[in-house]
Coordinates of C-alpha atoms in Angstrom, one line a residue:
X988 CA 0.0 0.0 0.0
X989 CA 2.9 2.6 0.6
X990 CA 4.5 1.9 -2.9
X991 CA 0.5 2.7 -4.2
X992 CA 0.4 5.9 -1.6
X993 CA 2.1 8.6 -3.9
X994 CA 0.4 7.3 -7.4
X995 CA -3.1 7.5 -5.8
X996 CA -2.1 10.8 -4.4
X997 CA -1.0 12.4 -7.2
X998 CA -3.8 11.2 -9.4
X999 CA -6.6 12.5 -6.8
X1000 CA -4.6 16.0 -7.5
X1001 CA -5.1 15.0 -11.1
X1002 CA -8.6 14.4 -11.0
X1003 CA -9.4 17.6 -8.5
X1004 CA -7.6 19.6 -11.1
X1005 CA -9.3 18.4 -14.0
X1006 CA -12.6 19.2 -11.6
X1007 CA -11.8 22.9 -11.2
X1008 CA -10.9 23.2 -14.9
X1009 CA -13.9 22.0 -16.6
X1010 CA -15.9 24.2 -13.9
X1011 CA -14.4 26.8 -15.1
X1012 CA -14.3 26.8 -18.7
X1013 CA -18.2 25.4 -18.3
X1014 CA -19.0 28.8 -16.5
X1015 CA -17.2 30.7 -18.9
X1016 CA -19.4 28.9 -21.6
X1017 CA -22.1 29.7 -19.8
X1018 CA -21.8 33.5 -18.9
X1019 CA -19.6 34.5 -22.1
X1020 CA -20.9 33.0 -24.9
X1021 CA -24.3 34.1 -24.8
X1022 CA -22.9 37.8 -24.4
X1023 CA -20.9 36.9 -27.5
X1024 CA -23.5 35.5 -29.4
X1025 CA -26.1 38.3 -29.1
X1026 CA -23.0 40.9 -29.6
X1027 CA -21.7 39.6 -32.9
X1028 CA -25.8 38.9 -34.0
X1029 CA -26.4 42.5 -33.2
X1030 CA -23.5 43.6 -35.8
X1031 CA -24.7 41.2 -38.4
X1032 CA -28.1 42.6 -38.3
X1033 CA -26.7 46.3 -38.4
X1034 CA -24.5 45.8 -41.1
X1035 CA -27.1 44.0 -43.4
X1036 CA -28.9 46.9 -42.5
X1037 CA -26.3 48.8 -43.9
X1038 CA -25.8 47.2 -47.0
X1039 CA -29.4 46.7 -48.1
X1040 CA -29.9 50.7 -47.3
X1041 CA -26.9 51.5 -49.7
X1042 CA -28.4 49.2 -52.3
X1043 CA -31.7 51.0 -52.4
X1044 CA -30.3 54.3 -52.1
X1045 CA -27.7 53.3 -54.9
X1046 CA -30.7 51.5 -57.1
X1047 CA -32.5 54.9 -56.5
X1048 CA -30.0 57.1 -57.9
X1049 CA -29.2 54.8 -61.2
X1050 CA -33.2 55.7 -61.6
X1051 CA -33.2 59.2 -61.6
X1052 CA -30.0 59.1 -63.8
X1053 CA -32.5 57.0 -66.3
X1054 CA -35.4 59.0 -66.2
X1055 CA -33.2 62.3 -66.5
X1056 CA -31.5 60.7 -69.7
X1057 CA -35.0 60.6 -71.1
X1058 CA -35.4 57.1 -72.3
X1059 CA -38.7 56.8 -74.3
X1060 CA -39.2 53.5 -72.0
X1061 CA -41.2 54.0 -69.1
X1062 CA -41.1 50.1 -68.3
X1063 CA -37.5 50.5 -67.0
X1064 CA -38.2 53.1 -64.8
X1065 CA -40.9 51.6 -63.6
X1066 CA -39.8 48.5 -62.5
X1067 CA -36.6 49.9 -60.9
X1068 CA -39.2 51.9 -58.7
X1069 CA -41.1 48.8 -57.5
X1070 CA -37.6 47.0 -56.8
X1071 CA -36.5 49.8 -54.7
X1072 CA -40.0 50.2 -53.1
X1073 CA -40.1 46.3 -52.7
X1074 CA -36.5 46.5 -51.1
X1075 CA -38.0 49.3 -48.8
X1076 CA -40.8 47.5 -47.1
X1077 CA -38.3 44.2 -46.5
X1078 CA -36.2 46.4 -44.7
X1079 CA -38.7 47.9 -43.0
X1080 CA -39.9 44.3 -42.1
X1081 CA -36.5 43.5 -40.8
X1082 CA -36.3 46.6 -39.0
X1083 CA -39.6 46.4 -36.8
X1084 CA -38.5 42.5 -36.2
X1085 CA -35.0 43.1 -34.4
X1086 CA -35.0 45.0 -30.9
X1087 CA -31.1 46.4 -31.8
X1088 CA -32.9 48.3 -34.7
X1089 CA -35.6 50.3 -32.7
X1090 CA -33.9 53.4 -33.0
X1091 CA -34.1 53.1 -37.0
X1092 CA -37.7 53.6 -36.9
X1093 CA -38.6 56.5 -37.4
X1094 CA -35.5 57.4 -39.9
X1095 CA -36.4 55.1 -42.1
X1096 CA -40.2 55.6 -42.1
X1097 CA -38.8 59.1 -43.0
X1098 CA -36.4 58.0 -45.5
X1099 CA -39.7 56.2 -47.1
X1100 CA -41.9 58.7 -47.4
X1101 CA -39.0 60.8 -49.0
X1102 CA -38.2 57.9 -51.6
X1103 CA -42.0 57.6 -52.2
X1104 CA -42.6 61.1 -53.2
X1105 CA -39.5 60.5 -55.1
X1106 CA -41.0 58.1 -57.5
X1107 CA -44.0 59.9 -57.4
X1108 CA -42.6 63.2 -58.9
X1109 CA -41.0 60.8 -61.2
X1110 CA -43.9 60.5 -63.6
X1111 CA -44.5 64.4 -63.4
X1112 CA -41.8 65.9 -63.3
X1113 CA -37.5 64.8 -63.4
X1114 CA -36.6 68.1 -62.1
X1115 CA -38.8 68.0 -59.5
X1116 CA -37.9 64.4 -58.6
X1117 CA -34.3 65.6 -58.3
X1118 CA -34.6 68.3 -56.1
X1119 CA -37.0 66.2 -53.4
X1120 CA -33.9 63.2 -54.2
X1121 CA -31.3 66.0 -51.9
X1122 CA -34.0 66.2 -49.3
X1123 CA -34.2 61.9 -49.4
X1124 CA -30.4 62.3 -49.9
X1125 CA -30.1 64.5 -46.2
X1126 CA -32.6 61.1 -44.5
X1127 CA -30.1 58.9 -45.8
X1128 CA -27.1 60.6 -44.3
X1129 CA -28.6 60.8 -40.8
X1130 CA -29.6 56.8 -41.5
X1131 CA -26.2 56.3 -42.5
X1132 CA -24.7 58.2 -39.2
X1133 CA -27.1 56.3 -37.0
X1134 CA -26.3 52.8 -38.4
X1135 CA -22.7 53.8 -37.8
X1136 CA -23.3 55.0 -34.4
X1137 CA -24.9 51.7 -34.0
X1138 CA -22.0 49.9 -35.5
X1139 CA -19.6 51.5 -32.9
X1140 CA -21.7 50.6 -30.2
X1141 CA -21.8 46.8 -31.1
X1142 CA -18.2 46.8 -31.5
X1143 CA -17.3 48.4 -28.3
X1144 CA -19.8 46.2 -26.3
X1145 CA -17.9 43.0 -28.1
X1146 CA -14.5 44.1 -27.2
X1147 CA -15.7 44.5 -23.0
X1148 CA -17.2 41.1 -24.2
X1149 CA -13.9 39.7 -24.8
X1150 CA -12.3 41.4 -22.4
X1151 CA -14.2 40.2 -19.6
X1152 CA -13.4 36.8 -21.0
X1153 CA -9.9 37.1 -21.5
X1154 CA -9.6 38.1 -17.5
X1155 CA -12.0 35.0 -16.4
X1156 CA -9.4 33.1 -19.1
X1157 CA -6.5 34.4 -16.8
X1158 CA -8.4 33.8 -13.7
X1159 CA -8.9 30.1 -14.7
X1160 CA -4.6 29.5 -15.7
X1161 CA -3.6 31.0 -12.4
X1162 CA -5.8 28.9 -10.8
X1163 CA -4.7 25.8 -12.6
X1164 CA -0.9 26.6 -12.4
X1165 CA -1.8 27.3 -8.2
X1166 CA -3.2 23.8 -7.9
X1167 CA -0.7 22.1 -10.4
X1168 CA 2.0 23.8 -8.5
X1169 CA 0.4 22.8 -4.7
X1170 CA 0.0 19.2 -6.3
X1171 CA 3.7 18.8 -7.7
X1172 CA 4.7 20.4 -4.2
X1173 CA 2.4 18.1 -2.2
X1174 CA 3.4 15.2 -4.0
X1175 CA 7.2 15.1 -4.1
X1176 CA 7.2 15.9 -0.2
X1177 CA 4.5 12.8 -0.1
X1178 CA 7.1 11.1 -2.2
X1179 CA 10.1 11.7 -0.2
X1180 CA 8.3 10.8 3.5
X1181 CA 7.1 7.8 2.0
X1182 CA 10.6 6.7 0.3
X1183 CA 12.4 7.2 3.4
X1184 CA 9.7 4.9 5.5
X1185 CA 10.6 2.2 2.7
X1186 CA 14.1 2.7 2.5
X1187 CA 14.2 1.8 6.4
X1188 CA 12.5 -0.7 6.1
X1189 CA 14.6 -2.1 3.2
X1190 CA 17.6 -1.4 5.1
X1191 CA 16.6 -3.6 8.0
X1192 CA 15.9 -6.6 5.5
X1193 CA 19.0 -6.3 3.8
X1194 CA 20.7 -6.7 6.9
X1195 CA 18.8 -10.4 7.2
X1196 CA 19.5 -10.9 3.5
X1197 CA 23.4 -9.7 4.0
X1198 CA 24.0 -12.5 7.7
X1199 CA 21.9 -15.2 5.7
X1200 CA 24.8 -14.8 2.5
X1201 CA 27.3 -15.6 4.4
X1202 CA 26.0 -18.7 6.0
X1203 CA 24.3 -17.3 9.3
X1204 CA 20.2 -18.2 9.0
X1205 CA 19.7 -17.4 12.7
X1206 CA 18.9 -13.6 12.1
X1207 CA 15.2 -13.1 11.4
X1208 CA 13.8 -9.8 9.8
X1209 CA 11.1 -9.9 12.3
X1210 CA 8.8 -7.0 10.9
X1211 CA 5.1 -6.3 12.3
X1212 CA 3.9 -4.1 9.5
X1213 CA 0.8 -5.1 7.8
X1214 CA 2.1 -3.1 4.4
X1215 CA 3.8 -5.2 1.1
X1216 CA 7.2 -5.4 2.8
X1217 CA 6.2 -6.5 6.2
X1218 CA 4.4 -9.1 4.7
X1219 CA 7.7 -10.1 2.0
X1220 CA 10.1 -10.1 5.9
X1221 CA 7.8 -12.6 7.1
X1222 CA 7.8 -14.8 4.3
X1223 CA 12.2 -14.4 3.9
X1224 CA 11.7 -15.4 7.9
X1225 CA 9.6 -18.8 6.7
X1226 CA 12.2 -19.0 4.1
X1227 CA 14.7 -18.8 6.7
X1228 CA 13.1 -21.4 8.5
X1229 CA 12.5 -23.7 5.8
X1230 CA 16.5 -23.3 4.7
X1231 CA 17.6 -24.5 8.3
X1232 CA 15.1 -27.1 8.6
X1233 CA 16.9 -28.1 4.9
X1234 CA 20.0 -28.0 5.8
X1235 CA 19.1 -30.1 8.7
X1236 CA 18.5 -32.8 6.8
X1237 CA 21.1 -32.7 3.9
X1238 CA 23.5 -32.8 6.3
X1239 CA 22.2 -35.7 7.9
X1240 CA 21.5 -37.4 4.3
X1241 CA 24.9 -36.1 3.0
X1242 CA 26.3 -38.6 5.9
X1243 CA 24.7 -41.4 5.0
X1244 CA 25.4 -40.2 0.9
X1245 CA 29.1 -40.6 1.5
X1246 CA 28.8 -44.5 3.3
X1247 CA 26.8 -45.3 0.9
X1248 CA 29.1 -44.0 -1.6
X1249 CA 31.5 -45.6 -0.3
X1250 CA 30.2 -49.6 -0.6
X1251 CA 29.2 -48.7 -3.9
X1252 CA 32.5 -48.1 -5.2
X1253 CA 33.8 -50.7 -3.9
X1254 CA 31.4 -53.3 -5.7
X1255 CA 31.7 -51.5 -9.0
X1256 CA 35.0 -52.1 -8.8
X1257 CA 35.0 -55.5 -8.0
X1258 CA 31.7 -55.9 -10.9
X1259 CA 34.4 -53.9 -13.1
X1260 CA 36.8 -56.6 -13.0
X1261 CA 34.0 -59.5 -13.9
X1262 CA 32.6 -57.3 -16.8
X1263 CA 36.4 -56.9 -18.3
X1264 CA 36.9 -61.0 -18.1
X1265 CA 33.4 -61.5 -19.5
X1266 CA 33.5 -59.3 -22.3
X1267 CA 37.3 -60.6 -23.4
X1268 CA 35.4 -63.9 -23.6
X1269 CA 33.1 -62.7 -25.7
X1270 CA 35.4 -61.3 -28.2
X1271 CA 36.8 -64.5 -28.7
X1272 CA 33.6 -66.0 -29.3
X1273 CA 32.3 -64.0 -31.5
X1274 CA 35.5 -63.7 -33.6
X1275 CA 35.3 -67.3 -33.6
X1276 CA 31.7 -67.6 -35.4
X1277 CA 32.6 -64.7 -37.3
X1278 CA 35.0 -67.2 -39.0
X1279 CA 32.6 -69.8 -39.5
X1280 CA 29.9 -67.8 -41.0
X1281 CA 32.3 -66.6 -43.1
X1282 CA 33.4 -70.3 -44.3
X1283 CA 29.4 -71.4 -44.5
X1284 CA 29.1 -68.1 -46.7
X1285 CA 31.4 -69.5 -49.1
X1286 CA 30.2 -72.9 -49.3
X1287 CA 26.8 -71.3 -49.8
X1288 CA 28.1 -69.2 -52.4
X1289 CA 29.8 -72.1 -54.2
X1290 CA 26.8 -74.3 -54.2
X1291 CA 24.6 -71.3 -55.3
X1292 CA 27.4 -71.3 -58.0
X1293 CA 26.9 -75.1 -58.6
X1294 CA 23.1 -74.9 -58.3
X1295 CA 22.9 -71.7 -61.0
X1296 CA 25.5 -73.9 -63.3
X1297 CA 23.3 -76.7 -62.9
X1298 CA 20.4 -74.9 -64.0
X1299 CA 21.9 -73.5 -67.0
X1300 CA 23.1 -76.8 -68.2
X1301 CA 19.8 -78.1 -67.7
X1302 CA 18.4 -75.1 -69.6
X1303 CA 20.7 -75.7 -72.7
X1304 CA 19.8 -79.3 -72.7
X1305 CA 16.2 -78.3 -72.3
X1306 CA 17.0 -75.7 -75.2
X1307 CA 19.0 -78.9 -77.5
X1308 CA 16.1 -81.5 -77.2
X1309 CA 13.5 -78.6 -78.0
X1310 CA 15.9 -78.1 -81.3
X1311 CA 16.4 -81.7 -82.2
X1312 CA 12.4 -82.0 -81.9
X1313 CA 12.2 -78.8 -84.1
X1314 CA 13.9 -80.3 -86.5
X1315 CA 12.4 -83.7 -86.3
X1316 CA 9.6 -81.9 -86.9
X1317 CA 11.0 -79.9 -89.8
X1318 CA 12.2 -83.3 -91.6
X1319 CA 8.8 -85.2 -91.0
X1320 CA 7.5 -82.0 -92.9
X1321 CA 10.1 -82.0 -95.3
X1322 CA 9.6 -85.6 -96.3
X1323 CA 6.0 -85.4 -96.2
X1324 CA 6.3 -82.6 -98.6
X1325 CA 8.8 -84.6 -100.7
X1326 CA 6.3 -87.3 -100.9
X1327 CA 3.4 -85.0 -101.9
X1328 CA 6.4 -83.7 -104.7
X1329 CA 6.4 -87.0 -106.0
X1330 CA 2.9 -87.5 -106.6
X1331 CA 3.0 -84.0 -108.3
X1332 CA 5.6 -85.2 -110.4
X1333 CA 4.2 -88.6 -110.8
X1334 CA 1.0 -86.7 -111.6
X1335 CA 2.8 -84.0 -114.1
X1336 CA 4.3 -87.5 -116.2
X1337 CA 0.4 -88.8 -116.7
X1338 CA -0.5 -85.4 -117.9
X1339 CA 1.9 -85.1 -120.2
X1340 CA 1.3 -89.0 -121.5
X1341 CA -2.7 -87.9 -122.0
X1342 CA -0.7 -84.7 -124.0
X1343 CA 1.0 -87.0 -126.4
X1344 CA -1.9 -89.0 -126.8
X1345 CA -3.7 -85.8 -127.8
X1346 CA -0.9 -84.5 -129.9
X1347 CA -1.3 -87.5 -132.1
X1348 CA -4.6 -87.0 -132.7
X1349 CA -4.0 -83.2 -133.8
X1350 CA -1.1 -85.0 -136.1
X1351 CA -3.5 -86.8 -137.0
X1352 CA -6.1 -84.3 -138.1
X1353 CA -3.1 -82.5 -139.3
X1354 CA -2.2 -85.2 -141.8
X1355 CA -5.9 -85.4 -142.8
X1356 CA -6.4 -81.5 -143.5
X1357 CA -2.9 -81.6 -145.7
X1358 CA -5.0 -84.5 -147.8
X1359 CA -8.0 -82.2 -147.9
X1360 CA -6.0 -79.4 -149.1
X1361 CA -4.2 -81.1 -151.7
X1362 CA -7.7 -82.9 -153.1
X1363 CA -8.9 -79.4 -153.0
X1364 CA -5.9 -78.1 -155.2
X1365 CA -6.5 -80.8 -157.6
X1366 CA -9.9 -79.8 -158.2
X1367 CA -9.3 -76.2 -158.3
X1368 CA -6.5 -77.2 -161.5
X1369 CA -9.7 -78.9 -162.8
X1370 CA -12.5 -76.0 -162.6
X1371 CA -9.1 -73.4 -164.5
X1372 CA -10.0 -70.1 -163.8
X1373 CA -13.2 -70.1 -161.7
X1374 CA -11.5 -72.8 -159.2
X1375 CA -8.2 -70.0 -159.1
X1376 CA -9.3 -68.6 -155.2
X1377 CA -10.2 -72.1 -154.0
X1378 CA -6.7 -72.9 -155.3
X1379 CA -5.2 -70.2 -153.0
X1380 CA -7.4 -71.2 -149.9
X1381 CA -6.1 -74.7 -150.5
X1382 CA -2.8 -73.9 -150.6
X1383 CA -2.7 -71.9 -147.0
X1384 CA -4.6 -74.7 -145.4
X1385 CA -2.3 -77.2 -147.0
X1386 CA 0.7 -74.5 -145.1
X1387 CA -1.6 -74.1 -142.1
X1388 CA -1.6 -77.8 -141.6
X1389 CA 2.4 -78.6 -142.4
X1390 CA 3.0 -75.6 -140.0
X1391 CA 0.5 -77.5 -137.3
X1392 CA 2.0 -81.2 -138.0
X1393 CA 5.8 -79.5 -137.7
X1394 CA 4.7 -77.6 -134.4
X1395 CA 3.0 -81.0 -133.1
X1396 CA 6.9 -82.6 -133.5
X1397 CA 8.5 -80.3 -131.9
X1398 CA 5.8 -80.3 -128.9
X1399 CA 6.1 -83.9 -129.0
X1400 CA 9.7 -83.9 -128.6
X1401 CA 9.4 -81.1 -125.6
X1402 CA 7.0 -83.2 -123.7
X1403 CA 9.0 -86.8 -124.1
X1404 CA 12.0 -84.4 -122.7
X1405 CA 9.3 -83.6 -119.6
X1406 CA 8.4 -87.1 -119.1
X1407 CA 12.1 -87.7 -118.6
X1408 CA 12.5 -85.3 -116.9
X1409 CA 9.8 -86.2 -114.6
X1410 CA 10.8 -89.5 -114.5
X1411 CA 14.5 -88.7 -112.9
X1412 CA 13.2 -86.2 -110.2
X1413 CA 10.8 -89.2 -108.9
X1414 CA 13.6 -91.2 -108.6
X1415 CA 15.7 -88.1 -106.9
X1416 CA 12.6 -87.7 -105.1
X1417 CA 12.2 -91.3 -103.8
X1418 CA 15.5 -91.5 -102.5
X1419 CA 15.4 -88.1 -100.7
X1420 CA 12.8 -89.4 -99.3
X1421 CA 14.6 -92.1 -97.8
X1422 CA 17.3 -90.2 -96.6
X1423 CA 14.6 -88.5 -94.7
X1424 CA 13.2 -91.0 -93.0
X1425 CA 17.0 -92.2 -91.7
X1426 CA 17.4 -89.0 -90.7
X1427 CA 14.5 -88.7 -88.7
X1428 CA 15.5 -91.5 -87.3
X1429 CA 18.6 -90.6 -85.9
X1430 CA 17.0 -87.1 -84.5
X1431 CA 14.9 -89.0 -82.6
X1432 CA 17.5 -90.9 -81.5
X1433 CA 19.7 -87.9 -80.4
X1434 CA 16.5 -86.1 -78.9
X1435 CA 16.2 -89.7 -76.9
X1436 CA 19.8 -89.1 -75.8
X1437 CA 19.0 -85.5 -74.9
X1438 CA 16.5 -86.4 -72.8
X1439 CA 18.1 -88.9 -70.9
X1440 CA 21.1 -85.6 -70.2
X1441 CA 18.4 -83.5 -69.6
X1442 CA 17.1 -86.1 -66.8
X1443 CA 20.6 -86.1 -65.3
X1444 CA 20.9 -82.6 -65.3
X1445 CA 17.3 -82.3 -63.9
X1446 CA 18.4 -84.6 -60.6
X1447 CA 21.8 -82.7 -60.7
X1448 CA 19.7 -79.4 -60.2
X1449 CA 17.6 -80.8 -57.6
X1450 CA 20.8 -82.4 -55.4
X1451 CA 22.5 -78.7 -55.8
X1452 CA 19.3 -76.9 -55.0
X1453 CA 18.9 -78.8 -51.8
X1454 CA 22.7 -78.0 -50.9
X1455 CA 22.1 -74.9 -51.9
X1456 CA 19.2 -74.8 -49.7
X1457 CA 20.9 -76.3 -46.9
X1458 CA 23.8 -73.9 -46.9
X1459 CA 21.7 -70.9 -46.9
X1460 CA 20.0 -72.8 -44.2
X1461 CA 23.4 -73.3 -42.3
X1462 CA 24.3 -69.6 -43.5
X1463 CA 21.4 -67.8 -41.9
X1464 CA 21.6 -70.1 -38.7
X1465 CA 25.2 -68.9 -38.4
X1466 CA 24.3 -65.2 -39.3
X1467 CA 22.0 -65.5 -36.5
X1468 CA 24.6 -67.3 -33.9
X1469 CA 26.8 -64.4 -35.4
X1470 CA 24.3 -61.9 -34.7
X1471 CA 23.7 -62.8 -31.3
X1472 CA 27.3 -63.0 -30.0
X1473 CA 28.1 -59.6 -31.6
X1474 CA 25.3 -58.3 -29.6
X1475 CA 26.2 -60.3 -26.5
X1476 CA 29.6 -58.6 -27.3
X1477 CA 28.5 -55.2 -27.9
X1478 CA 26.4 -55.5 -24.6
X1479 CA 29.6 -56.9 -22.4
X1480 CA 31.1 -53.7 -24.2
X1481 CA 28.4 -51.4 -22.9
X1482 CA 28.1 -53.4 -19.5
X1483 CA 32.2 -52.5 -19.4
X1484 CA 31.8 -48.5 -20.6
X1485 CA 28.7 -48.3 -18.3
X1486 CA 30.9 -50.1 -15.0
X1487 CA 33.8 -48.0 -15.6
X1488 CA 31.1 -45.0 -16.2
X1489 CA 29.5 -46.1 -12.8
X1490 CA 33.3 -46.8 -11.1
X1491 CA 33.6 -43.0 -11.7
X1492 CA 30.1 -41.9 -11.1
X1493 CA 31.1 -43.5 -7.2
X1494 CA 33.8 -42.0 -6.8
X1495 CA 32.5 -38.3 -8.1
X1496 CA 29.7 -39.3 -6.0
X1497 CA 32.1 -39.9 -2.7
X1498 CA 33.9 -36.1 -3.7
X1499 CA 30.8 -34.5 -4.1
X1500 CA 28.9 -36.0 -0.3
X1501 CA 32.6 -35.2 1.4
X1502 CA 32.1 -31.8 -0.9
X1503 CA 28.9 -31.4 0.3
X1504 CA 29.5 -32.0 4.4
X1505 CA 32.4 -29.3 4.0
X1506 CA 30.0 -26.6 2.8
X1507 CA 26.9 -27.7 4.9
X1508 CA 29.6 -27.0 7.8
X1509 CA 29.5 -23.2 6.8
X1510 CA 26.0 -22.7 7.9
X1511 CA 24.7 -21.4 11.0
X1512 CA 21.4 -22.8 11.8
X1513 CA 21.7 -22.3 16.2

């Protein structure tokens, strides 16, 4: 609560201050701005006044100015005289509305008249018109010096305004900067008071803080204030406690730390010792059946070896006896088709015997026509002249058919060539044929002899497979064995590391409880 005395403080100064200034500006809103207001409305109405006057009394003048031209057109004239007249009675409205204009009552009901006898005279009479015009000309001059009276008055009435609110605007900053300056006063002797009560207090905890640093826990703070510090001495006196009753009992488990410390260095150096024998062992085990799964990997590999050489033999007798059958095949074919070209051929030496036979019958018919044309010669020599053409047909058949009996000869000859022909590839054929049939013979005799190899190799295969099979075996069982020991090793490794780890572990241990005792010794708990 003291550290929150001289924040609270200060703000309530704050929020007093902030009070007094919004009282005061509110009254000056209040009490000045009204003035204000009705002062500056006052001048607005006056100088419309003002203005609107000067425009009528302006607009006036450019009338008379027209009329006294003499312009033949009256409709101008006119209706500059109802604007003016129209301008009159809206500021005569204005006038009677506003109480700051009272006193321009009767002027300007003057100054009307004056501007209606004006327009008036107009219509009779310019000259006229501009002599009444200096008379309406004097109204507007007082006008004009009354408005500006008026005017004056507004303006000196605004400034006592102003001036009355610049001295309440003075009245309020002196009395801010008093309580600003009371606060800030009030405050940093609040401020100091309250930092020397805490500093004491501070003081008297240090001096708790300081004996319990260097090892003396028997010197309490021992505050009574209810405030935030009182209440952080009591709790460092608990802490206080609390250490002692600590320390107590470290030092009486340091004591038993260090026996126990003690026993177990001695058996982890003794389990040390075991651990080194066992894990030499091990190593000579393990190098051991890391030589025999080494040899079993080479018989496996060499009966892998045999088994994959095995199987290719077995492979290129299967691939042999498949070729000797292929071409067993291919000469049963080629026989067959040997055969078949025999009876072609056989066939082709009939045809050509039925060919002969029908040759002779066209030499026959041949021989016949040759008769028939030469009969027909003689009895074209017997008919002379008339028989002549007949004589000529005759001789070209008789040509015809020597040309046919010659051409029958030589086809004759051609086809008796055939038949021989024919005749010796049968025979070639025949014995081809033969030939074929021992040699199919003796393919099916090597394909026999194939199989028989291909039967050995087949029982070859299986033997090496199943040595194969059994090494692998023998391989992965020793892998396994292999396995094992090197992890049994690695573990006697580790068991060895983590003994020697735990032989120093102890005897850190021991330091650190005889360690521990020496420091505990530097306390003062009674």
């Amino acid at each position: 609560m003291k550290l929150l005395f001289s924040p609270v403080l200060i703000l309530c100064f704050m929020v007093i201050m902030g009070v007094a200034t919004y009282m005061i500006a509110e009254r000056q809103r209040t009490d000045l701005l009204p003035s204000i207001h009705a002062d500056l409305s006052d001048y607005e109405r006056i100088t419309g006044f003002a203005i609107e006057l000067g425009s009528i009394h302006a607009n006036l003048y450019r009338t008379i100015n027209i009329a006294n031209i003499g312009t033949s057109d009256n409709s101008i004239i006119e209706a500059s005289i109802r604007r003016s007249t129209e301008q009159l009675q809206a500021l005569r409205t204005t006038v009677d509305e506003n109480p700051a204009l009272a006193e321009l009552v009767e002027p300007l009901q003057a100054y009307v008249a004056g501007v209606g006898g004006v327009a008036e005279m107009l219509a009779i009479d310019v000259s006229t018109a501009i002599l009444l015009m200096e008379d309406v000309a004097s109204v507007h001059a007082g006008l004009n010096d009354l408005v500006t009276q008026k005017l004056s008055a507004a303006v000196t009435q605004s400034d006592k305004t102003l001036e009355s609110a610049a001295r309440e605007s003075e009245k309020a900053t002196f009395a801010t900067l008093a309580l600003t300056c009371g606060a800030i006063v009030f405050s940093v002797l609040a401020a100091l008071w309250m930092g020397g009560v805490i500093r004491r207090e501070i003081a008297h905890i240090g001096r708790s803080i300081n004996f319990a640093s260097k090892g003396d826990l028997t010197v309490p703070v021992a505050s009574k204030n209810g405030d935030e510090l009182g209440t952080m001495s009591r709790e460092f006196d608990q802490l206080l406690e609390t250490m002692k009753q600590l320390i107590g009992q470290i030092d009486g488990s340091s004591t038993e730390v260090d026996s126990a410390a003690r026993k177990l260095a001695e058996i982890t150096t003794s389990n040390n010792t075991r651990i080194t024998d066992q894990y030499n062992a091990t190593e000579q085990v393990a190098t051991a059946i890391h030589e025999l799964s080494a040899t079993v990997q080479e018989v496996a590999r060499n009966a892998a070896d045999a088994a994959s050489a095995a199987a290719e033999a077995d492979e290129n007798a299967k691939r042999g006896s498949d070729m000797v059958m292929e071409s067993v095949n291919a000469i049963e074919a080629l026989a067959v088709d040997v055969t078949n070209a025999a009876e072609v051929i056989g066939k082709l030496e009939q045809d050509t015997t039925g060919i002969g036979s029908i040759l002779e019958v066209i030499k026959s018919i041949a021989e016949q026509t040759n008769l028939l044309a030469l009969n027909a010669a003689i009895e074209a020599a017997r008919a002379g002249d008339q028989g002549r053409g007949f004589a000529v047909v005759a001789e070209e058949v008789r040509t015809l058919a020597s040309r046919t009996q010659s051409s029958t000869d030589e086809i004759q000859e051609m086809i008796e060539l055939v038949q021989k022909g024919s005749r010796n590839a049968v025979d070639v054929m025949n014995q081809g044929q033969q030939r074929t049939l021992e040699t199919v013979a003796q393919a099916n005799k090597a394909g026999q002899a194939l199989g028989a190899i291909t039967s050995a190799v087949a029982t070859i295969l299986d033997m090496n497979t199943q040595i194969a099979s059994a090494a692998e075996e023998q391989r992965t069982v020793t892998d396994d064995i292999n396995h094992n020991v090197t992890r049994i090793s690695d573990s006697s490794r580790y068991n060895s590391e983590s003994s020697a780890q735990t032989l120093d572990a102890s005897e850190h241990l021991k330091r650190l409880a005889s360690d521990l005792i020496l420091q505990l010794k530097q306390f003062k708990t009674a």
